[in-house]
mmCIF file of C-alpha atoms in Angstrom:
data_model
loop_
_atom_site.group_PDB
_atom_site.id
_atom_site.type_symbol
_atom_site.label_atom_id
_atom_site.label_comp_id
_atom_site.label_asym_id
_atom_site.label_seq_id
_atom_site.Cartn_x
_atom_site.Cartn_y
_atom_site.Cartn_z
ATOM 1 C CA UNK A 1 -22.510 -11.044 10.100
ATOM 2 C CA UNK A 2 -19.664 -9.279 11.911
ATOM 3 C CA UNK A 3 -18.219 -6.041 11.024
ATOM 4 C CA UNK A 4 -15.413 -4.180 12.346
ATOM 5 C CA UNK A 5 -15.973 0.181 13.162
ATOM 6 C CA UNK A 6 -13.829 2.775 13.783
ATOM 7 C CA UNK A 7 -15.947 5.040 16.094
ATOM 8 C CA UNK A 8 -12.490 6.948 17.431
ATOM 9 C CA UNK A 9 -8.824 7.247 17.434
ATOM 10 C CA UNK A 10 -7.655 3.613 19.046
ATOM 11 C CA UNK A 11 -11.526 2.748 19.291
ATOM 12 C CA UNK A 12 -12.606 -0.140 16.935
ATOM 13 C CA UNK A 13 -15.386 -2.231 17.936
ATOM 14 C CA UNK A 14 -16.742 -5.523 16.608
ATOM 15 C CA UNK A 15 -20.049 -6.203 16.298
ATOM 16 C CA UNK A 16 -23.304 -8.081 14.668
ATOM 17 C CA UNK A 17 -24.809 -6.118 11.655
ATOM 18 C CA UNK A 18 -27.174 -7.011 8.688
ATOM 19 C CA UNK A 19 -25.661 -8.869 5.978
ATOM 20 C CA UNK A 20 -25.978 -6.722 2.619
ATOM 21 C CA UNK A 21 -28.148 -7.542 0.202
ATOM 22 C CA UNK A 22 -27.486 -8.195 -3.532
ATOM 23 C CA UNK A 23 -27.647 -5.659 -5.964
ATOM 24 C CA UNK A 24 -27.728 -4.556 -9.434
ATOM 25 C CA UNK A 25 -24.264 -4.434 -10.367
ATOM 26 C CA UNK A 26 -22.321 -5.201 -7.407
ATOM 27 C CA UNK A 27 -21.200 -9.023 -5.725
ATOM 28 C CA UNK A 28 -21.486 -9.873 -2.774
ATOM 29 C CA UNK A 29 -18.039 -10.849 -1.621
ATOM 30 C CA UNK A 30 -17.374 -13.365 1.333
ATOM 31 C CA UNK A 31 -14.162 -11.542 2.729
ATOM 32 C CA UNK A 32 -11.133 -14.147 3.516
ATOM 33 C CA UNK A 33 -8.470 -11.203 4.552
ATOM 34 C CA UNK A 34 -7.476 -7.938 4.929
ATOM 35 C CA UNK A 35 -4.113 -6.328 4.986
ATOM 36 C CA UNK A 36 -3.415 -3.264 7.366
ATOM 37 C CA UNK A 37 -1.729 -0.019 5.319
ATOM 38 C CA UNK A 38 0.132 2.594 6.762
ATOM 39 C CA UNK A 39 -3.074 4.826 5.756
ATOM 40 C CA UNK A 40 -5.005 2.563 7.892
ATOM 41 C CA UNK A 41 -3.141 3.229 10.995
ATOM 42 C CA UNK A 42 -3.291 7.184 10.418
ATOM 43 C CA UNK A 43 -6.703 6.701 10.343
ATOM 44 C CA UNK A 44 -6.272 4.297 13.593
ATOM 45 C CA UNK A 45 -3.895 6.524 15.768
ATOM 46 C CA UNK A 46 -4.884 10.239 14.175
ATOM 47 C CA UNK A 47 -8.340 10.017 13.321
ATOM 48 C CA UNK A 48 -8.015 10.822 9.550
ATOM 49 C CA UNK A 49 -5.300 11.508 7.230
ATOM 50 C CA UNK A 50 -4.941 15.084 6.540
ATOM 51 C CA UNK A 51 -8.196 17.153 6.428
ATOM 52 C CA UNK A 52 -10.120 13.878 6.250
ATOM 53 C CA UNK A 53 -11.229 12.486 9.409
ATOM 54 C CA UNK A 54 -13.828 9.800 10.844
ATOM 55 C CA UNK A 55 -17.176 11.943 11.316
ATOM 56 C CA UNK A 56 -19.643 8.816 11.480
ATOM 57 C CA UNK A 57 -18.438 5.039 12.805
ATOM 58 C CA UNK A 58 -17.143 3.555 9.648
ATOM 59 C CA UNK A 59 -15.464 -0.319 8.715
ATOM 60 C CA UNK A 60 -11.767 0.171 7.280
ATOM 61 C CA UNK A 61 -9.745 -1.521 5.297
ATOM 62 C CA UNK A 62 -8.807 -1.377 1.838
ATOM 63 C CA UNK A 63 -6.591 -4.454 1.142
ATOM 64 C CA UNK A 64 -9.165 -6.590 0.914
ATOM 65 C CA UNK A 65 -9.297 -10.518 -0.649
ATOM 66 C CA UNK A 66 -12.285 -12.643 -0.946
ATOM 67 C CA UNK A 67 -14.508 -14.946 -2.829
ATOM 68 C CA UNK A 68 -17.563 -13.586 -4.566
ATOM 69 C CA UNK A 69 -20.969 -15.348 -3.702
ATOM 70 C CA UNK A 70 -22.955 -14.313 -6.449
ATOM 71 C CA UNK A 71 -22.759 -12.820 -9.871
ATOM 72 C CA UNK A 72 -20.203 -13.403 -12.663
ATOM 73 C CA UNK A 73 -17.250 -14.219 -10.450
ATOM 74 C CA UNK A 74 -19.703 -16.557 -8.230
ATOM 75 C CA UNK A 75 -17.103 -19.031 -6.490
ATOM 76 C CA UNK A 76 -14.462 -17.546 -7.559
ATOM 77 C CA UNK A 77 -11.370 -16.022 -5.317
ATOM 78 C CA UNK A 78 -11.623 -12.297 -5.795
ATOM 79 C CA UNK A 79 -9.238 -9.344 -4.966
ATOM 80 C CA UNK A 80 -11.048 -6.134 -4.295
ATOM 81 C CA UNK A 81 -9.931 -3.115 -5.986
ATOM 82 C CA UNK A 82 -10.676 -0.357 -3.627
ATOM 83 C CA UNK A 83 -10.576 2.567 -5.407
ATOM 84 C CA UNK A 84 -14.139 2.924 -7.601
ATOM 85 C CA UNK A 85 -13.133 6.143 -10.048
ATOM 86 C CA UNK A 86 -15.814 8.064 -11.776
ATOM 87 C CA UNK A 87 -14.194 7.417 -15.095
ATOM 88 C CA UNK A 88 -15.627 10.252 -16.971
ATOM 89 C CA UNK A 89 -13.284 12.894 -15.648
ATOM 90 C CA UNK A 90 -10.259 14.648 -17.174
ATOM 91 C CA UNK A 91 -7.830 12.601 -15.154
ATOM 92 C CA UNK A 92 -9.251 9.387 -15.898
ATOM 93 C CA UNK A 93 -9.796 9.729 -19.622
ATOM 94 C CA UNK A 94 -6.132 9.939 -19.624
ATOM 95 C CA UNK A 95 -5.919 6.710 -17.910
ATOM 96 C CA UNK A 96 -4.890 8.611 -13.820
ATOM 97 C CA UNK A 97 -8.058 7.109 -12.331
ATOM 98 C CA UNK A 98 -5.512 7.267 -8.690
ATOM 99 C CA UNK A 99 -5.527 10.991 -9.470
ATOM 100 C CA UNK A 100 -9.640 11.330 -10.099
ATOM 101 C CA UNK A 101 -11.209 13.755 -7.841
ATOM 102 C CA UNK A 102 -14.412 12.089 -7.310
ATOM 103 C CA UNK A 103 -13.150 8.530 -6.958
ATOM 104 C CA UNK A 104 -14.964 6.739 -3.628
ATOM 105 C CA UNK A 105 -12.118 4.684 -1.937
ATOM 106 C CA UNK A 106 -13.134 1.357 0.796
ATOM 107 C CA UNK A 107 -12.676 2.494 4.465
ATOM 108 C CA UNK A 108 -12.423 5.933 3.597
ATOM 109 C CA UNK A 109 -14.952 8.762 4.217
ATOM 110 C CA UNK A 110 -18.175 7.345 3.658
ATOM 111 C CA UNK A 111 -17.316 4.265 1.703
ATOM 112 C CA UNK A 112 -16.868 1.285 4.128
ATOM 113 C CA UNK A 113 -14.084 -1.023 3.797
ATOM 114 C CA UNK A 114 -13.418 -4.766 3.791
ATOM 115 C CA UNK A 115 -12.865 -5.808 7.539
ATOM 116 C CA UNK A 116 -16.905 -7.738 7.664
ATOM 117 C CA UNK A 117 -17.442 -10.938 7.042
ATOM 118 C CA UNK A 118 -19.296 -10.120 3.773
ATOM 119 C CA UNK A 119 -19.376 -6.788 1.564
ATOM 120 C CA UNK A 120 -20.903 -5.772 -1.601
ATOM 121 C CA UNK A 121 -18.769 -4.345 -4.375
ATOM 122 C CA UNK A 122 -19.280 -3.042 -7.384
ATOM 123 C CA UNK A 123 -18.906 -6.084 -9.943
ATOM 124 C CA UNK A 124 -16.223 -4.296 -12.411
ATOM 125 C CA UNK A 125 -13.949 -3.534 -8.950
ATOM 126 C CA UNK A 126 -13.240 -6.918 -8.711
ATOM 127 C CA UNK A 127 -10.399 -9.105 -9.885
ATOM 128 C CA UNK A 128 -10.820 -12.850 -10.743
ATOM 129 C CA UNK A 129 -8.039 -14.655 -9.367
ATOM 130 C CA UNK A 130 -5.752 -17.422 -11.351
ATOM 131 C CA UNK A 131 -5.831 -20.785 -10.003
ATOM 132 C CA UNK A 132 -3.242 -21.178 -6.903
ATOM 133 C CA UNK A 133 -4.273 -17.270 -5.285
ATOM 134 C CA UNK A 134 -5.682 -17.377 -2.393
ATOM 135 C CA UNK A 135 -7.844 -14.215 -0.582
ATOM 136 C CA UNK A 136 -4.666 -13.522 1.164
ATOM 137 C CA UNK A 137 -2.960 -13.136 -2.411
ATOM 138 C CA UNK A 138 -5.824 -11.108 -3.392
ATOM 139 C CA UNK A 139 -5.472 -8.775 -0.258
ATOM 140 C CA UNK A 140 -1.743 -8.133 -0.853
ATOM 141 C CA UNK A 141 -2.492 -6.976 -4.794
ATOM 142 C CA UNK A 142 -3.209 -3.663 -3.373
ATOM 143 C CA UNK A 143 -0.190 -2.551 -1.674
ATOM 144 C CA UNK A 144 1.647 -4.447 -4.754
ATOM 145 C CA UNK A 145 -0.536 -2.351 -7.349
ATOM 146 C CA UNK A 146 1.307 0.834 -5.360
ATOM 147 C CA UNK A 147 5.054 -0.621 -5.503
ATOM 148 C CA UNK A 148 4.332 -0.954 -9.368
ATOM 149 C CA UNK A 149 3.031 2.260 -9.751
ATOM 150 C CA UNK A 150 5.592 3.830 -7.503
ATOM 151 C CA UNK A 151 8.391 1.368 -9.407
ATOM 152 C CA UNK A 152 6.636 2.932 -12.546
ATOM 153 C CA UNK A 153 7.010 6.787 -11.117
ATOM 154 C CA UNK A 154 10.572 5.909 -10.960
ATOM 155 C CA UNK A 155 11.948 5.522 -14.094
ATOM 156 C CA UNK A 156 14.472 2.782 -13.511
ATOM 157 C CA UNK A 157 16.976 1.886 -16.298
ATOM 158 C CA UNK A 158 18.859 -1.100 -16.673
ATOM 159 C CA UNK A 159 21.670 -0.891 -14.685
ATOM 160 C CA UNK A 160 20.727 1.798 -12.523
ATOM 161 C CA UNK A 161 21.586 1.785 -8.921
ATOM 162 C CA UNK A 162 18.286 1.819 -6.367
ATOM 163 C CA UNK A 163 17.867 1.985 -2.800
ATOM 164 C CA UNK A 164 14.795 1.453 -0.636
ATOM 165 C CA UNK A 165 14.794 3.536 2.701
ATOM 166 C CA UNK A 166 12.117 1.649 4.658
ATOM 167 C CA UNK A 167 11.464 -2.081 4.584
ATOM 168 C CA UNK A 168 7.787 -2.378 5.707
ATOM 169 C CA UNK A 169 5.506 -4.436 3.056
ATOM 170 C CA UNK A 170 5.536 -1.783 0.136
ATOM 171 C CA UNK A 171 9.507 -1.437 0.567
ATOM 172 C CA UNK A 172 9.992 -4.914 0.063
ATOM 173 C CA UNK A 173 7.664 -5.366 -2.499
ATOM 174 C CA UNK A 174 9.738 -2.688 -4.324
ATOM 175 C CA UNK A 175 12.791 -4.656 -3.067
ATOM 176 C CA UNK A 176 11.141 -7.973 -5.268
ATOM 177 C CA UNK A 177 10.842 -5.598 -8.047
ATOM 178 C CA UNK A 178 14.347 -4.334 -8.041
ATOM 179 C CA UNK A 179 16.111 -7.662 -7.960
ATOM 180 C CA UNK A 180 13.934 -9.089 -10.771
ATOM 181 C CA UNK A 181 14.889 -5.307 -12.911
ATOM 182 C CA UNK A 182 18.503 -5.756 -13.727
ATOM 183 C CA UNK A 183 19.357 -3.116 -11.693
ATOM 184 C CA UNK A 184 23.014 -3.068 -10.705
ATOM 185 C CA UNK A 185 22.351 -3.015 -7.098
ATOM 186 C CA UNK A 186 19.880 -2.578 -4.262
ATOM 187 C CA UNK A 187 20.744 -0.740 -0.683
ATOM 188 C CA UNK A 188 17.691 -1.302 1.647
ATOM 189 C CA UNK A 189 18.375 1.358 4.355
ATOM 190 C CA UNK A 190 15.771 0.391 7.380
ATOM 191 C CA UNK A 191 15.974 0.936 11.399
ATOM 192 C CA UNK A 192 14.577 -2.176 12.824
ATOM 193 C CA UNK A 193 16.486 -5.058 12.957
ATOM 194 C CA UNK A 194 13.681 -7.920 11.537
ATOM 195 C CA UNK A 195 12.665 -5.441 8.889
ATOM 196 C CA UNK A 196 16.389 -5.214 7.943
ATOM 197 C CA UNK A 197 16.613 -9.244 7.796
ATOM 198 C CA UNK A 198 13.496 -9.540 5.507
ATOM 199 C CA UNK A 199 15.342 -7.145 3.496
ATOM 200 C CA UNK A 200 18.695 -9.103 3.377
ATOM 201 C CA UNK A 201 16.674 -12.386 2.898
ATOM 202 C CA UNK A 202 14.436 -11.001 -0.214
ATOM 203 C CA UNK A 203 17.920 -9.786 -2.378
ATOM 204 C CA UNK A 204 18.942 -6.892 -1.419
ATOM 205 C CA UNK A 205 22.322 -5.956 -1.617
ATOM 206 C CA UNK A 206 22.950 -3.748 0.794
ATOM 207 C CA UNK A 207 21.122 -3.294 4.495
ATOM 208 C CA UNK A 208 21.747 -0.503 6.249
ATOM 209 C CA UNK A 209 20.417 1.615 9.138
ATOM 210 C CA UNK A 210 19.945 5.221 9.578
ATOM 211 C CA UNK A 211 22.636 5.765 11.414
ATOM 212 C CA UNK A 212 25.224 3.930 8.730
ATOM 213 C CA UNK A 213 27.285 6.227 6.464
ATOM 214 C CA UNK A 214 24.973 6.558 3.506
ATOM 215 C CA UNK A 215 26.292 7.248 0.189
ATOM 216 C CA UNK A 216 25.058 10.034 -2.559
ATOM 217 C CA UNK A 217 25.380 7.754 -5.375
ATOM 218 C CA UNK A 218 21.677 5.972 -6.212
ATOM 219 C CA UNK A 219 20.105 6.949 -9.960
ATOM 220 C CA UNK A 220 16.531 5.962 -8.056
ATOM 221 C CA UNK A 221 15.513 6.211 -4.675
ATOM 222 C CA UNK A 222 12.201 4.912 -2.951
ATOM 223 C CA UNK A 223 11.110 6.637 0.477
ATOM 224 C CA UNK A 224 8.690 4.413 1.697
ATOM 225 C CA UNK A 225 8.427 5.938 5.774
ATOM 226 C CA UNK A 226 6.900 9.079 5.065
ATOM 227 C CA UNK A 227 8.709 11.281 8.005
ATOM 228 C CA UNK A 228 11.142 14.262 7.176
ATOM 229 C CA UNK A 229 13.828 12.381 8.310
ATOM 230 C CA UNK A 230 13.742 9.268 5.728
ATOM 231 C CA UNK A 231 12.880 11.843 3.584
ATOM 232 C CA UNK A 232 16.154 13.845 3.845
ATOM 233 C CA UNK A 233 17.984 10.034 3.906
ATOM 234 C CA UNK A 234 16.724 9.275 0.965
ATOM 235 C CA UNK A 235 17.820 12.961 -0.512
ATOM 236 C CA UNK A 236 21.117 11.964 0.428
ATOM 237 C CA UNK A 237 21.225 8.996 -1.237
ATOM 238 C CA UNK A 238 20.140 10.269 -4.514
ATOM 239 C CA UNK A 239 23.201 11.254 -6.950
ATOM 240 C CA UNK A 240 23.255 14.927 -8.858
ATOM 241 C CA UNK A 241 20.554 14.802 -10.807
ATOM 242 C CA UNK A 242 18.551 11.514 -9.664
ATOM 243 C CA UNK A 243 15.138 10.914 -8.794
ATOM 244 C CA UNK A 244 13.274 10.322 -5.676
ATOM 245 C CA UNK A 245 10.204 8.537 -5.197
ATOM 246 C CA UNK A 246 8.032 9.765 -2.358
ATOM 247 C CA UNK A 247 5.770 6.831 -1.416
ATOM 248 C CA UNK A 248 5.005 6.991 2.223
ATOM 249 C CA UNK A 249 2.543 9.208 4.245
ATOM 250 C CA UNK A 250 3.991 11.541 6.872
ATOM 251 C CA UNK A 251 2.522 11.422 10.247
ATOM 252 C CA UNK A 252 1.546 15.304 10.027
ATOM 253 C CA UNK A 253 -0.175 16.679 7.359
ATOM 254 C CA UNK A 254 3.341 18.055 5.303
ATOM 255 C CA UNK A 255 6.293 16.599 3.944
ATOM 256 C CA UNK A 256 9.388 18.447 4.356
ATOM 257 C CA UNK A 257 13.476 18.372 3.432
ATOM 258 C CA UNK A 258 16.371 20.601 3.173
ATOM 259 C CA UNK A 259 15.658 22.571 0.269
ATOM 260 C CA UNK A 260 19.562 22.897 -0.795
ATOM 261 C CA UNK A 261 20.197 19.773 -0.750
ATOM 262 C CA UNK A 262 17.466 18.700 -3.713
ATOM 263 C CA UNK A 263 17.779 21.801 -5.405
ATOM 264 C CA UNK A 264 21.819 21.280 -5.515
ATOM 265 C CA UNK A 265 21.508 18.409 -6.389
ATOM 266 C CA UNK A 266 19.180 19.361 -8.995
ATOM 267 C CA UNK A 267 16.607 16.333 -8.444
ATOM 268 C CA UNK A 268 13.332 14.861 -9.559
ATOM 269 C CA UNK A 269 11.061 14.361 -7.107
ATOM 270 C CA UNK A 270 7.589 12.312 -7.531
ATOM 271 C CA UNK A 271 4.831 11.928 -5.482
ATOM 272 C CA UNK A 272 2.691 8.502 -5.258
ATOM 273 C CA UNK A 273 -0.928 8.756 -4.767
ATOM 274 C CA UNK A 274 -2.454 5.048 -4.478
ATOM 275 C CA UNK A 275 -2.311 3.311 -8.034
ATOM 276 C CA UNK A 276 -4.126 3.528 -11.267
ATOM 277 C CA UNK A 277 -5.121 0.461 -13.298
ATOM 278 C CA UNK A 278 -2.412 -1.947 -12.550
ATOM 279 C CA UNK A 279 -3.899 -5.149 -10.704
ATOM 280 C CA UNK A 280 -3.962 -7.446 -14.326
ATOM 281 C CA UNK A 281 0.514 -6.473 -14.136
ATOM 282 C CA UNK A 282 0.408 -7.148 -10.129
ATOM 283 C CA UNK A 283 -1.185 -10.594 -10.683
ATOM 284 C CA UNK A 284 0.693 -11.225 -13.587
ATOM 285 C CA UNK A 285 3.935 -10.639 -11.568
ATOM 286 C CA UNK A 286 2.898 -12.948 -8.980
ATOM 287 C CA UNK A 287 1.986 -16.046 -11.400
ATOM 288 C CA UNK A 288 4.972 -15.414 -12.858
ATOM 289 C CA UNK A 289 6.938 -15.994 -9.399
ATOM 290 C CA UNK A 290 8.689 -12.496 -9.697
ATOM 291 C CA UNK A 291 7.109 -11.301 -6.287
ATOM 292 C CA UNK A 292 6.374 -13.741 -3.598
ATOM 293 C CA UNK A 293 3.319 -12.127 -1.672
ATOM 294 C CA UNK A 294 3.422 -14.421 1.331
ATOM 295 C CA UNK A 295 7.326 -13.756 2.235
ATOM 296 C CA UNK A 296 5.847 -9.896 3.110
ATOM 297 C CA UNK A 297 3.109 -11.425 5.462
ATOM 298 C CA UNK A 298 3.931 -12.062 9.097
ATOM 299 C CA UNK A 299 0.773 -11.970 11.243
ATOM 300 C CA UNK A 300 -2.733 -12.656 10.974
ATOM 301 C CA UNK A 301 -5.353 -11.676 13.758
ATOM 302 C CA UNK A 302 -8.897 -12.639 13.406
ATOM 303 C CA UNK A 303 -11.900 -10.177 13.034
ATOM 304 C CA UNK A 304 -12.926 -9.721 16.697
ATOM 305 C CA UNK A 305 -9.282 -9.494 16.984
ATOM 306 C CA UNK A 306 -9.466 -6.650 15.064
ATOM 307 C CA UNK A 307 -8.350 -4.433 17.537
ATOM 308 C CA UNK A 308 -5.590 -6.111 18.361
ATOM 309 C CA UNK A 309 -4.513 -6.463 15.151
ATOM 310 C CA UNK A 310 -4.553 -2.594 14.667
ATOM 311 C CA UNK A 311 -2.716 -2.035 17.559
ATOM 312 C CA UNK A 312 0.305 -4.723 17.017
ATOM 313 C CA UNK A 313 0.614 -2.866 13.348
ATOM 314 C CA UNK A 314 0.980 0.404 14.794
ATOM 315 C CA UNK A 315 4.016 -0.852 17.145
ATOM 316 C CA UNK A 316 5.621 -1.995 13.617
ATOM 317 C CA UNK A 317 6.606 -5.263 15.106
ATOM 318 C CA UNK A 318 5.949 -7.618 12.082
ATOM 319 C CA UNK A 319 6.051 -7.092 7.985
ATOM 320 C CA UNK A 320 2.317 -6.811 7.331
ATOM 321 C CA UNK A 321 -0.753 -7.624 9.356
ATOM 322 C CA UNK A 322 -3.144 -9.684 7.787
ATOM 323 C CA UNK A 323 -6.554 -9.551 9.871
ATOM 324 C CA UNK A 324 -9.044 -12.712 8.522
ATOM 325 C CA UNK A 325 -12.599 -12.774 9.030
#
């Protein structure tokens, strides 16, 4: 089969490898798609997110949609849940298995990720599919698992006003969730033009860029970039005594804001990390037409493409990159 490695920063290389084997417990999943993250293109451009970085060659991708060759789900079109917790913890006895500090997660460390023509999983990771998903359906549960949970972290109320700063694929997944919440309104605040016009053609309200007069009046605020400077938009936006939903990864290692200006305003500030158990909501969601998957896709490269791929995600020039082996 093919698989795609990350030996170095911009370095991914496509290449022939042995086809796993089954196993005990796990499927063997033909892969049909792949979606690129934001954390895949730190780990792309930087090397690693954080303190973790690429020590040994190792296949990304974590948004990952298939159909399982053997097992229970045999035929069947699968979505992959990355994360495999060790569900005996603390964290996930309370039902946080995002937050478990010994969960394994595809494409990370020295779990390998989805971008091969075949992986094995393990068998209670993976999702059976209704009838009308495709793998590329399956591939884009993952980033909509994290809009629910960060929708969740929010706290939204019926009427409430919300605005999204950043319109890449989890913004406007939040964007589907908003319109479908009764929320009063939705401001979409992005920088590049053919982000803002998925924006204004998904529902939202308002589009806006940076440099627009923003005003200090949202109960709920999403910052889906992950740089100070959406950060401090989006503390702007927030009314006295809102909340702000951190979502996106910053490019260094910290995350940092005027401290006046949240602790005048006295606000609540949460943090996502990934998702816990929320694919049976995402696909539920999606079969009842409340979030339309394949409006967030705009490119698809294939596997010994992969490069490519990687490298037109990074310049932010479409919605999300699909790459299909």
């Amino acid at each position: 089969m093919l698989a795609a490695r990350l030996h170095a920063p911009a370095d991914i290389r496509v290449a022939e490898e042995a086809t796993p084997q089954a196993a005990e417990g796990r499927t063997l999943v033909r892969v049909g798609a792949v979606g690129l993250c934001g954390s895949d293109l730190h780990w792309f451009l930087e090397g690693g997110i954080g303190d973790a970085r690429i020590t040994d060659p190792t296949i990304p991708g974590h948004e990952i949609g298939g159909v399982a060759l053997d097992g229970p789900h045999a035929g069947k079109v699968v979505a992959v849940d990355p994360a495999i917790p060790c569900f005996e913890c603390e964290r996930c006895h309370e039902g946080w298995t995002n937050l478990c500090p010994h969960v394994r997660f595809a494409g990370h460390g020295d779990t390998e990720g989805g971008m091969a023509e075949v992986i094995s999983w393990p068998t209670d990771r993976l999702v059976p599919l209704p009838d009308g998903l495709d793998a590329e359906d399956g591939a884009m549960l993952e980033p909509l698992g994290v809009a629910v949970h960060s929708w969740d972290l929010g706290h939204v109320k019926l009427g409430d006003r919300v605005a999204i700063v950043g319109a890449g694929p989890i913004g406007l997944l939040l964007l589907q969730l908003a319109r479908h919440s009764l929320a009063a309104e939705v401001t979409v605040v992005e920088p590049l033009a053919h982000r803002r016009e998925a924006a204004d053609a998904l529902g939202a309200d308002l589009v806006l860029t940076p440099n627009d007069e923003l005003a200090s009046d949202y109960d709920v605020v999403f910052e889906v970039c992950g740089n100070p400077a959406p950060v401090e938009e989006a503390l702007t936006l927030c009314r006295r005594g809102g909340r702000v939903v951190l979502v996106g990864i910053p490019d260094e290692d910290e995350t940092t804001f005027p401290a006046s200006l949240a602790r005048r305003k006295g606000l609540t500030i949460a943090v996502v990390r990934r998702m816990p158990e929320v694919y049976e909501r995402a696909v539920g969601l999606v079969e009842q037409g409340v979030v339309d998957l394949k409006a967030v896709v705009s490119h698809r490269f294939g596997l010994a493409s992969s490069q490519e791929g990687f490298g037109f995600a990074a310049e932010r020039r479409g919605l999300k990159v699909l790459v299909t082996p």
